[in-house]
Short mmCIF file of C-alpha atoms (C1' of nucleotides) in Angstrom, two decimals:
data_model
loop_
_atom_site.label_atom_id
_atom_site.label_comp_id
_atom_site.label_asym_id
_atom_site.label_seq_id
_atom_site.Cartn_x
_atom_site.Cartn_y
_atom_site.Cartn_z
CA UNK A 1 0.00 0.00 0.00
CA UNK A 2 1.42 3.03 -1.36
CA UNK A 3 2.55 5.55 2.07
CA UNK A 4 0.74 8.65 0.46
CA UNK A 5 1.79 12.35 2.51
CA UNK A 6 -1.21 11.56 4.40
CA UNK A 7 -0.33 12.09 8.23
CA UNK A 8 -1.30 8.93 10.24
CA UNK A 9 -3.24 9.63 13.00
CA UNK A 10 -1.77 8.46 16.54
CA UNK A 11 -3.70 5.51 18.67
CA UNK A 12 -4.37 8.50 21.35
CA UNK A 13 -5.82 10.69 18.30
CA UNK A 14 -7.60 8.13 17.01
CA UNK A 15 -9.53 6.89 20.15
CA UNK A 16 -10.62 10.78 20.68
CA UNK A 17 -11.54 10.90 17.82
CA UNK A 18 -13.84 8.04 18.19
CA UNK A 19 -15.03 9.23 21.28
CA UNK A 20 -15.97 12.24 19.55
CA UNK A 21 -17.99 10.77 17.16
CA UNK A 22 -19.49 8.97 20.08
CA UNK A 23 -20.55 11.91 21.60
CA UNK A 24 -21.93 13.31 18.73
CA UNK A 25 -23.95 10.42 17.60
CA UNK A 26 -25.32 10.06 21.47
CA UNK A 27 -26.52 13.74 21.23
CA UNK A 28 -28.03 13.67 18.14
CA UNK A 29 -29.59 10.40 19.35
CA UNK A 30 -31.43 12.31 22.21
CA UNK A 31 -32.43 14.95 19.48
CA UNK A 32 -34.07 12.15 17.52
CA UNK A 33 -36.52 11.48 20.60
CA UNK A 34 -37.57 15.09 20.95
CA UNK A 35 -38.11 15.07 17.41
CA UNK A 36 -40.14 12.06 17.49
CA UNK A 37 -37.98 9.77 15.54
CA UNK A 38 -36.67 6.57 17.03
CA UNK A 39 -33.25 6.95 18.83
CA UNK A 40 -31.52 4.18 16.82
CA UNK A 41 -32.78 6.33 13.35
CA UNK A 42 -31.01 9.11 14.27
CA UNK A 43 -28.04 7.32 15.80
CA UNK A 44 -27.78 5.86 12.19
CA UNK A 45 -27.98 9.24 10.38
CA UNK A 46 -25.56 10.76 12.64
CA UNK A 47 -22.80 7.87 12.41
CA UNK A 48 -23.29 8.22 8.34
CA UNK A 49 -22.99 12.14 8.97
CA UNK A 50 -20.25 12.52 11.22
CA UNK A 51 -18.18 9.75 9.62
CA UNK A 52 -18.89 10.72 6.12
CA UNK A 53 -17.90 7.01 4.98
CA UNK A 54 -20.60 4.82 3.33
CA UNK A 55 -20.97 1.69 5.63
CA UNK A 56 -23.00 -1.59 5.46
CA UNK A 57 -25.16 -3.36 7.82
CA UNK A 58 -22.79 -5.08 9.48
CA UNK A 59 -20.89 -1.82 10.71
CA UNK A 60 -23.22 0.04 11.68
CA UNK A 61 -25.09 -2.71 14.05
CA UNK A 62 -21.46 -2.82 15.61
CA UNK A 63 -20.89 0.52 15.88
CA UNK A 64 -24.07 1.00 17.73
CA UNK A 65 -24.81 -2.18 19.64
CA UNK A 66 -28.14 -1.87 17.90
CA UNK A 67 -29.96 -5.49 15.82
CA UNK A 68 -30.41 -6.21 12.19
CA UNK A 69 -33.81 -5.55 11.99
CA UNK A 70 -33.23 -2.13 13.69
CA UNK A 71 -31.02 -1.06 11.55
CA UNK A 72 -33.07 -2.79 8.37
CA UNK A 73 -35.87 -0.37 9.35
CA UNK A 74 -33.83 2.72 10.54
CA UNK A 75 -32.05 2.75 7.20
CA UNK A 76 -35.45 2.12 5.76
CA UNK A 77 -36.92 5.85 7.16
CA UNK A 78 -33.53 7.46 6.76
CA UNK A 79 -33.81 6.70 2.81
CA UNK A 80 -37.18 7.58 2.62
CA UNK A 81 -36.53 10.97 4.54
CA UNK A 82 -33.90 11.11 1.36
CA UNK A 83 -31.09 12.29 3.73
CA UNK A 84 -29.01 8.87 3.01
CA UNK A 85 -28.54 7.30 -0.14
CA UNK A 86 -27.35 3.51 -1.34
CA UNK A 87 -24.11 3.00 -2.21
CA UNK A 88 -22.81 -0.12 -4.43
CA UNK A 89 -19.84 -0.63 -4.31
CA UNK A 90 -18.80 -3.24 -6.82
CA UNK A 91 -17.64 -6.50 -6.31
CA UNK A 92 -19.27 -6.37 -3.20
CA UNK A 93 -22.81 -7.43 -2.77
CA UNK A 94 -23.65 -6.04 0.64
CA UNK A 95 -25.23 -2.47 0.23
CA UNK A 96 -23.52 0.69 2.00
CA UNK A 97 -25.09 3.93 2.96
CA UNK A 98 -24.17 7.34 2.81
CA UNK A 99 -26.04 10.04 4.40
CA UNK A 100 -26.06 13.66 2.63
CA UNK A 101 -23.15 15.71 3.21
CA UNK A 102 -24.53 19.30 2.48
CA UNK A 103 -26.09 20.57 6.12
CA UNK A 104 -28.37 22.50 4.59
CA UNK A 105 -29.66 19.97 2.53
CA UNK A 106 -30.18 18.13 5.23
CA UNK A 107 -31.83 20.47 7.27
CA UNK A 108 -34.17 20.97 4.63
CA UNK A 109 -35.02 17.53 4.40
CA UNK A 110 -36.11 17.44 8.13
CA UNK A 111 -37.54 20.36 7.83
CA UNK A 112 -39.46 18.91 4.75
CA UNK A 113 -40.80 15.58 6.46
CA UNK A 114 -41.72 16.92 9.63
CA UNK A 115 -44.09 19.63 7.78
CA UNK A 116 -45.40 16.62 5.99
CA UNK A 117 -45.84 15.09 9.54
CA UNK A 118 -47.03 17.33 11.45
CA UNK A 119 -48.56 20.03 9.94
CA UNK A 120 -50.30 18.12 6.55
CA UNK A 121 -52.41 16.19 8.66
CA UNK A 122 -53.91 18.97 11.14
CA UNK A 123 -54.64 21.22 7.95
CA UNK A 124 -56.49 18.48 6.53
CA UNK A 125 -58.32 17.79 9.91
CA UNK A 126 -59.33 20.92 10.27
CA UNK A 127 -61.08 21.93 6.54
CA UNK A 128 -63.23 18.62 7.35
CA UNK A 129 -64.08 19.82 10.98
CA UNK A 130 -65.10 23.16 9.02
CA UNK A 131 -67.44 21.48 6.94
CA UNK A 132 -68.81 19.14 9.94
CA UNK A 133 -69.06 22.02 11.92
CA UNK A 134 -72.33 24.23 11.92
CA UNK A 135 -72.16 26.80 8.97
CA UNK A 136 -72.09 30.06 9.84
CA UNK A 137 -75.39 32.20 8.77
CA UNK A 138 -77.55 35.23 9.11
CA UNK A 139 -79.48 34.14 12.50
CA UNK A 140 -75.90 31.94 13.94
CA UNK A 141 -75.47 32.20 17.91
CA UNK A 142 -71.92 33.61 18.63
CA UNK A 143 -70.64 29.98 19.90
CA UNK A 144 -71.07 28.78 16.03
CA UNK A 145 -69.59 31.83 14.62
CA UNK A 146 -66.68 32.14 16.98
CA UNK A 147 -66.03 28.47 16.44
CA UNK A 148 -65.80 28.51 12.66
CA UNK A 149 -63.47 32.07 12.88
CA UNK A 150 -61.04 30.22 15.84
CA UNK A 151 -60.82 27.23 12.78
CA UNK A 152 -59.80 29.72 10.27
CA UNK A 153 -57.37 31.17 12.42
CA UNK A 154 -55.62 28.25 13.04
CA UNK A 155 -56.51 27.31 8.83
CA UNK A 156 -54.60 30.57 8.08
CA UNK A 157 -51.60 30.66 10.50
CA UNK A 158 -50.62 26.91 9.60
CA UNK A 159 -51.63 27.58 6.03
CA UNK A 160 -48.87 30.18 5.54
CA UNK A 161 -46.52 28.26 7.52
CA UNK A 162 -46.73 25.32 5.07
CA UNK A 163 -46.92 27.67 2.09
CA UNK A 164 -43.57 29.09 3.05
CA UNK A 165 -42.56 25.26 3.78
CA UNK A 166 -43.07 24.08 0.51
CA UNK A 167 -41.44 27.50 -0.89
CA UNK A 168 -37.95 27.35 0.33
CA UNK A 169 -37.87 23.39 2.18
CA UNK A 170 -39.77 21.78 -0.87
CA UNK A 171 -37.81 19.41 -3.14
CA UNK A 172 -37.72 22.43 -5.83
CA UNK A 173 -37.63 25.05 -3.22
CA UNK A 174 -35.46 27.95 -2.87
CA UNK A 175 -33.58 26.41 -0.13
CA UNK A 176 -33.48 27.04 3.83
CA UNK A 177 -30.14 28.62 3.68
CA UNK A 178 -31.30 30.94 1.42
CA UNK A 179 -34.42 31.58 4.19
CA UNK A 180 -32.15 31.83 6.54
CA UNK A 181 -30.37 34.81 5.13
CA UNK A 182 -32.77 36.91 4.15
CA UNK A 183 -34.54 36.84 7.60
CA UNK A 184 -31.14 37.22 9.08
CA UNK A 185 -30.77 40.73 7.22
CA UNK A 186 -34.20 42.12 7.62
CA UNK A 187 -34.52 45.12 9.59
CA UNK A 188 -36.52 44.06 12.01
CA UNK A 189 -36.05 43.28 16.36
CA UNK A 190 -33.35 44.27 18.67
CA UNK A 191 -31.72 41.02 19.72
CA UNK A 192 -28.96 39.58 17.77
CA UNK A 193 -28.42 37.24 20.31
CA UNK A 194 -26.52 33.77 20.18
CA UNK A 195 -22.94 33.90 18.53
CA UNK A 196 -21.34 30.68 18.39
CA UNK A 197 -19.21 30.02 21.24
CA UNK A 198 -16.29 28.94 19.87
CA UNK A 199 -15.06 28.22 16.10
CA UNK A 200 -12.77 25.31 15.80
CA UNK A 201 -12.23 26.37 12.04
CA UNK A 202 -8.85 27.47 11.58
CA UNK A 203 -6.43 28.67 8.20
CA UNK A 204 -7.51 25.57 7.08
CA UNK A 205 -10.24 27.61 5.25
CA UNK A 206 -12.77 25.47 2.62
CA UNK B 1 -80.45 36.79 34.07
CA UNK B 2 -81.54 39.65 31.33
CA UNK B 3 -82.10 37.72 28.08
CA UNK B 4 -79.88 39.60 25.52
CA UNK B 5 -80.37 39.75 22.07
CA UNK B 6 -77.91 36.90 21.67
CA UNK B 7 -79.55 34.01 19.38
CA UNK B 8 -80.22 30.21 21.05
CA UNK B 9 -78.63 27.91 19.89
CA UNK B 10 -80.82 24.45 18.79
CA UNK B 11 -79.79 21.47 20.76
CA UNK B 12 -78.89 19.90 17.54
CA UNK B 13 -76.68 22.60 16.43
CA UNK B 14 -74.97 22.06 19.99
CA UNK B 15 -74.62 18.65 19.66
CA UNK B 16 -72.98 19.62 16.23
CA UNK B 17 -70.87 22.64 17.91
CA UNK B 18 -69.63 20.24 20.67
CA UNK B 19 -68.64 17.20 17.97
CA UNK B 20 -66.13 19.61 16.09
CA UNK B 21 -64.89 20.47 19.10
CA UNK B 22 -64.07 17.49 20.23
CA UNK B 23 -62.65 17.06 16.79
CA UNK B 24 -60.15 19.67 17.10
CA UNK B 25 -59.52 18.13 20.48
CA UNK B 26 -58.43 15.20 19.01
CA UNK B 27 -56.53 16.25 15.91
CA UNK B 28 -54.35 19.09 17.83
CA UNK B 29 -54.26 15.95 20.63
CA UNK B 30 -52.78 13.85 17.79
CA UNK B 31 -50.09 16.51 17.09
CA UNK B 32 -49.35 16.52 20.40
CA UNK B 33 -47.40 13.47 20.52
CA UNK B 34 -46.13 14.18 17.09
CA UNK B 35 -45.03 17.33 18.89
CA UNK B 36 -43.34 15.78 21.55
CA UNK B 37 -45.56 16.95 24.15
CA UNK B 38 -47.83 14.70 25.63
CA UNK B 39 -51.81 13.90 24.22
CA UNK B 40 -53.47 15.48 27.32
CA UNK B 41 -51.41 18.65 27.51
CA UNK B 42 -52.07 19.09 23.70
CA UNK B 43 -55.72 18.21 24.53
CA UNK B 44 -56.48 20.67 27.12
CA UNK B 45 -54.44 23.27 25.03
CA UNK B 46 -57.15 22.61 22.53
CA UNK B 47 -59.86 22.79 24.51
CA UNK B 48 -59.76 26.03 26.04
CA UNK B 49 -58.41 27.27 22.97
CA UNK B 50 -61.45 26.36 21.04
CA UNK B 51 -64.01 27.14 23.49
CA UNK B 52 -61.87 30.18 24.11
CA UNK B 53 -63.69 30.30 28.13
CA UNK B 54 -61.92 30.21 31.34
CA UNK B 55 -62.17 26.74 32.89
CA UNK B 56 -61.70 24.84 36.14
CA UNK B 57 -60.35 21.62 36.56
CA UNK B 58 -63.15 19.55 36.66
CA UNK B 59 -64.77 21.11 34.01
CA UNK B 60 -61.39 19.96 32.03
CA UNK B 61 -61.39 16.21 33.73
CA UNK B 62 -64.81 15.84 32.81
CA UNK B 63 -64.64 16.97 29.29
CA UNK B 64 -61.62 14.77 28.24
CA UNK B 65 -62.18 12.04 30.94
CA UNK B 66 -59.00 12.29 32.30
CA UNK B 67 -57.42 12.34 35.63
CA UNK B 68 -56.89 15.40 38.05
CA UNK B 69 -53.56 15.06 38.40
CA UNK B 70 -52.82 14.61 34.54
CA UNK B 71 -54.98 17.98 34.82
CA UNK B 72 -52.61 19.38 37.03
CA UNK B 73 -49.43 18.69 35.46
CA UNK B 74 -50.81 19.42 31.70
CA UNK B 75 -52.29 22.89 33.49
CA UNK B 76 -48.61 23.62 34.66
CA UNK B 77 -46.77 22.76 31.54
CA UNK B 78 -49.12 25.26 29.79
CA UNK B 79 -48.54 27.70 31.94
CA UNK B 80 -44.93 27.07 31.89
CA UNK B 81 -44.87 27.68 27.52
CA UNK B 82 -46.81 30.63 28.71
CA UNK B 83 -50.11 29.31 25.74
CA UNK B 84 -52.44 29.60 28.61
CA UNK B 85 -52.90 31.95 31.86
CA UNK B 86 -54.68 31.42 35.06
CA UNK B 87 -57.84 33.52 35.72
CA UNK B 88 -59.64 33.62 39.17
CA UNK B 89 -63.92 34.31 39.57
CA UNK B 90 -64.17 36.62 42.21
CA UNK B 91 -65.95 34.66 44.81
CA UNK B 92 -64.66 31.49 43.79
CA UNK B 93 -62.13 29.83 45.12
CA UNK B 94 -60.92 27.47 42.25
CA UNK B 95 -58.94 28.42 39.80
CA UNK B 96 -59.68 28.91 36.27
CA UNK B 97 -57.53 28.67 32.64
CA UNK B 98 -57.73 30.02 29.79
CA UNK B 99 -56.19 29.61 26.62
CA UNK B 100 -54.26 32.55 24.53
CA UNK B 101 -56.51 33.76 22.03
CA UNK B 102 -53.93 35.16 19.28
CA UNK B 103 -52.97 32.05 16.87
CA UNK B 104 -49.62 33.84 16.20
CA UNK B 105 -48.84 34.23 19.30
CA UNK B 106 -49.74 30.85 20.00
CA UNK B 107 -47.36 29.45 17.30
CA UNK B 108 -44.75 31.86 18.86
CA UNK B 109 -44.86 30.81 22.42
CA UNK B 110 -45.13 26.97 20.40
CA UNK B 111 -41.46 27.74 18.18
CA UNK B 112 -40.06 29.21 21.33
CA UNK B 113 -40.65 26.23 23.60
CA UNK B 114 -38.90 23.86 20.99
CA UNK B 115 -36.32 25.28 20.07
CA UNK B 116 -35.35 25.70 23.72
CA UNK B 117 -35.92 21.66 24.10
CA UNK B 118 -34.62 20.82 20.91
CA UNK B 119 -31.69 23.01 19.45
CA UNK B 120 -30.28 24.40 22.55
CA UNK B 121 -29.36 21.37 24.13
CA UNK B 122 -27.33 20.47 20.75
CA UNK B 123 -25.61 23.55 20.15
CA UNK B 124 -24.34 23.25 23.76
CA UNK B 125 -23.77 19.66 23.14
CA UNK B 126 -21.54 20.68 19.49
CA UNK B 127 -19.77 22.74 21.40
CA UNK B 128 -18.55 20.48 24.23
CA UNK B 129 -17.66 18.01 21.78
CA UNK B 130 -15.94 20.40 19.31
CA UNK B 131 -13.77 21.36 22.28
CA UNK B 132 -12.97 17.56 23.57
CA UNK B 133 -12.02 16.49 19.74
CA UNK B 134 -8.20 16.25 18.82
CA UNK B 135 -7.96 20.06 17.37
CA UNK B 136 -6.75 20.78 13.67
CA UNK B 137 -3.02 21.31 13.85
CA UNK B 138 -0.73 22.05 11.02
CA UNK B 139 -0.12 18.32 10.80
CA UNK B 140 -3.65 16.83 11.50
CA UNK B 141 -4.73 13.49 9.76
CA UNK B 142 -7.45 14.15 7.36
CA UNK B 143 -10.12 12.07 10.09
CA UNK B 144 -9.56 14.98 12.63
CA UNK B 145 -9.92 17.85 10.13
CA UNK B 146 -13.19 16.47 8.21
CA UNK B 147 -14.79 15.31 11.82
CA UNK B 148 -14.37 19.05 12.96
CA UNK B 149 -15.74 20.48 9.88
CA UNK B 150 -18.30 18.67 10.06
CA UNK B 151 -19.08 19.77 13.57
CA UNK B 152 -18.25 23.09 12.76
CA UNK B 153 -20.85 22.68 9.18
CA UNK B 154 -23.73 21.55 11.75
CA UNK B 155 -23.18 24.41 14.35
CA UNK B 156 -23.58 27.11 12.07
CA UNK B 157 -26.56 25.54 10.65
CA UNK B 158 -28.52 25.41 13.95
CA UNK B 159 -26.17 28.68 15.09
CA UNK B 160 -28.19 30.44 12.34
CA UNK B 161 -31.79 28.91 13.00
CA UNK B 162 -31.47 29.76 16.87
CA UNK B 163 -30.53 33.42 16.02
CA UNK B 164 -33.58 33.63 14.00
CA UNK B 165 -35.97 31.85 16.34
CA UNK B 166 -34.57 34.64 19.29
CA UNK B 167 -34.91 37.22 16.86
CA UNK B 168 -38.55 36.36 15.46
CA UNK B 169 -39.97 34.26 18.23
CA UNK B 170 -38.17 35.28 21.42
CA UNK B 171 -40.08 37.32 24.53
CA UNK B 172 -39.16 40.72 22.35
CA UNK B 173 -38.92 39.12 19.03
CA UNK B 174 -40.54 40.68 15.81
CA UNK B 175 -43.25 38.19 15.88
CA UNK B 176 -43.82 34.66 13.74
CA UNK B 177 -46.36 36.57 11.52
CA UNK B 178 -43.58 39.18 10.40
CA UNK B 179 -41.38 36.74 9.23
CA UNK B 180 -43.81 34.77 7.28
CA UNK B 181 -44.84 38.11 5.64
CA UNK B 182 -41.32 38.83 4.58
CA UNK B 183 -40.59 35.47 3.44
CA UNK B 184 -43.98 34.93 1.64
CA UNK B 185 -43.27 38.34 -0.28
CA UNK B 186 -39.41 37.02 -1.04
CA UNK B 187 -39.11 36.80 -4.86
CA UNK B 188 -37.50 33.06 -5.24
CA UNK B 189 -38.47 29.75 -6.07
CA UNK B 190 -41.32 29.17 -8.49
CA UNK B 191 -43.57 27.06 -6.24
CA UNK B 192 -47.19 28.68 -4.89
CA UNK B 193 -48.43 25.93 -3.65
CA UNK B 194 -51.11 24.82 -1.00
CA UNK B 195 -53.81 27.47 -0.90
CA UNK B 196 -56.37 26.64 1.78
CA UNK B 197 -59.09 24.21 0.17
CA UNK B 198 -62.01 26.41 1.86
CA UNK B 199 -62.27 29.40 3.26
CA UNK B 200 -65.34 29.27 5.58
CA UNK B 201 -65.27 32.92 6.69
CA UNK B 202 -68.88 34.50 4.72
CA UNK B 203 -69.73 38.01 5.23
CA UNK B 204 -69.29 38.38 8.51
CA UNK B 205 -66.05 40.02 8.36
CA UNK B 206 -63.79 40.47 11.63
"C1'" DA C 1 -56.09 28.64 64.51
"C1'" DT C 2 -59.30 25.83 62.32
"C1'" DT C 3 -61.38 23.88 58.55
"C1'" DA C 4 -62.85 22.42 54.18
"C1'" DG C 5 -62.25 23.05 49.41
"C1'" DA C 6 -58.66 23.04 46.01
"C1'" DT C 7 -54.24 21.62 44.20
"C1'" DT C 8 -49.96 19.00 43.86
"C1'" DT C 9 -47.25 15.03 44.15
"C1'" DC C 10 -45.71 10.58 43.08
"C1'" DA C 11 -45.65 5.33 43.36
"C1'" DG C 12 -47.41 2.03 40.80
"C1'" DA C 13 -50.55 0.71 36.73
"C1'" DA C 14 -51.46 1.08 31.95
"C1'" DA C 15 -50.36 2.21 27.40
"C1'" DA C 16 -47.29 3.22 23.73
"C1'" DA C 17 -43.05 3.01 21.42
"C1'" DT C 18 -39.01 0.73 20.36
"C1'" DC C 19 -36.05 -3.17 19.76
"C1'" DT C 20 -34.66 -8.04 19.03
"C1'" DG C 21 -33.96 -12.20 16.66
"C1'" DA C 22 -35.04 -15.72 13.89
"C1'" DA C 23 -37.78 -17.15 9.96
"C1'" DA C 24 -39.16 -15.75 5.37
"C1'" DA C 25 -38.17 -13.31 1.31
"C1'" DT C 26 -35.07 -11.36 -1.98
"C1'" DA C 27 -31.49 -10.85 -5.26
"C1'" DG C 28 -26.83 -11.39 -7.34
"C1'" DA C 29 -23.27 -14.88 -8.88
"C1'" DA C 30 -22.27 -18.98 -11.21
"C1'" DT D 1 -31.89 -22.26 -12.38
"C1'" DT D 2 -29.67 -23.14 -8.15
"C1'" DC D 3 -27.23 -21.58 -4.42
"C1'" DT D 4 -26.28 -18.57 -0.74
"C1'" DA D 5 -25.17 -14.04 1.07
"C1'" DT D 6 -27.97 -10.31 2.19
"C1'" DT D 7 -32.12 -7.96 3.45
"C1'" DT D 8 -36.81 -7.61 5.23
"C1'" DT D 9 -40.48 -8.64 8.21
"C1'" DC D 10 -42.99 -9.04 12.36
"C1'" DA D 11 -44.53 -11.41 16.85
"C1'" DG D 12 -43.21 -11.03 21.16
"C1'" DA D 13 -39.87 -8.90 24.69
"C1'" DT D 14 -38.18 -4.80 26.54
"C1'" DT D 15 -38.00 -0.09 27.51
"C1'" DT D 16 -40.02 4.39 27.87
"C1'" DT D 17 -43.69 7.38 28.43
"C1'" DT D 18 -47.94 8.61 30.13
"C1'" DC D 19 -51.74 8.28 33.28
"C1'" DT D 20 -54.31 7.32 37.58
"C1'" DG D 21 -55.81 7.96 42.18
"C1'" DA D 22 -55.31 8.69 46.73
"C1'" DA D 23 -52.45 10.84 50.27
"C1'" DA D 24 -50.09 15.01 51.35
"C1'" DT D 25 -49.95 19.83 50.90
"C1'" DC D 26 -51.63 24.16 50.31
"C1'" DT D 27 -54.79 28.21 50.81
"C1'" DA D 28 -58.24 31.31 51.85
"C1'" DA D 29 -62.24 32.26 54.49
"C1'" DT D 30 -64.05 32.34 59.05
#
DNA sequence: ATTAGATTTCAGAAAAATCTGAAAATAGAA
DNA sequence: TTCTATTTTCAGATTTTTCTGAAATCTAAT
């Protein structure tokens, strides 16, 4: 095996590095449960992440002390979400996965499902409850009419929410980062709270 | 008690009124756990919201058929995301709740609450790590390099998504609706998707 | 200070979500 | 097609979350 000029990374570097990874994939683990995904499906995306390698089956269960079938179904979501993909590698017939590298693109693909998760369902819930619900006419007692205008309140505050959604998180959408900047320069509030503690990102520059 | 010139509602249309109530109940419930939050503290969210009166605890127990002290400890998580307030009846000595009546607020005091469980903890968590990680020297193996990038790629994602939540959904913050304005006027993307199926509001304009 | 109505607490019960593991199904190589 | 490495499925086990109910605590009126 040809020695390239790559520096090789000490047995002390290497387990804190490891650890590292550890640490990340535990927190991002706990994130998963707040987010209402299982622990082991974001344990899987954030081994793919942080490692950036494409890995099989077989690695990841021993990585994460987690079953087959867990892992079967975890990778299952994770492609669905589309913030993994398969990898082939040939000659090999075991499949590998890689998880999306851009951070923004993968923010917008959370971003994307959980809309579809969590918001989709209520708007839908809540046209039908207008139509169940007592229509609103000339002689209506103000329990009917301030029913149906609380309904469109909520119709029209989730409504824009999803519009916006689909406008810059959508799979042709404009993009969150780009979201994210224009809110970031608008004139608007006092607080411009929350710099980042620390940035490890030194002259090694992208 | 005067009989104002408010009209009577039909005991069907009651029946009708109370069925898409318990409707919302149960979608908004359903979101709940979505949400993260548990089904009764969605639930009684929903129900004051959409009766929009002050009510007592066993008013609530009875309504959803649940327990007091699941009462009590959905009442105080409310209160704790600030959604709902406690009122007191002169001349009674229970207490009452009621829901906040402004949708965008609502939302607000909803975006607030998770990104404080949600992001917060991570960013703190990125941070901790980024620190413990072997640190980029001018000789680092390419492993320790692309693991803090990474870390460094996913901070100022959620960095950037914090500083808008303070800034738009924070105590002083601009306010939720503000942002969606700006962002629903932004000229990108070519998707205008999802307009509300119905709009049940008739002529009786706010 | 007493009392009775109202609220909170929390141990254990119930329900829901997640995970395992082995059997069944699938798919590439020969 | 056959063979076999690989993946999927899913019933039951395990873990986690949520809920109940009654005892303990609180509180405001007398």
């Amino acid at each position: 095996m040809a020695r390239k000029t790559k520096a090789q990374s000490s047995p002390a570097v290497k387990a804190q590095l490891i650890e590292a990874q550890d640490r990340f994939i535990a927190s991002w683990g706990r994130m998963g449960s707040v987010w209402g995904i299982s622990r082991t499906m974001a344990e899987v995306h954030a081994l793919l992440y942080i490692t950036g390698k494409p890995m099989c089956t077989d690695e990841i269960m021993d990585r994460l002390s987690v079953s087959r079938g867990n892992v079967s179904m975890s990778v299952r979501s994770l492609l669905e979400w589309a913030v993994i993909e398969k990898v082939r590698l040939p000659g090999d017939r075991k499949e590998y996965f890689q998880a999306e590298q851009d951070v923004w693109s993968m923010l917008r693909a959370i971003a994307r499902e959980r809309i579809k998760r969590e918001v989709d369902p209520l708007l839908d819930a809540l046209d039908e409850i207008g139509e169940l619900a007592p229509q609103i006419g000339s002689h209506s007692p103000e329990d009917v009419i301030e029913l149906q205008h609380r309904l469109d309140d909520v119709r029209e505050g989730f409504g824009l929410i999803t519009t916006l959604a689909h406008k810059f998180a959508g799979p042709r959408g404009a993009g969150l980062h780009t979201a994210a900047k224009l809110l970031a320069k608008a004139p608007v509030g006092r607080s411009t709270k929350h710099t980042s503690k620390r940035s490890t990102r030194k002259g090694t520059g992208r």
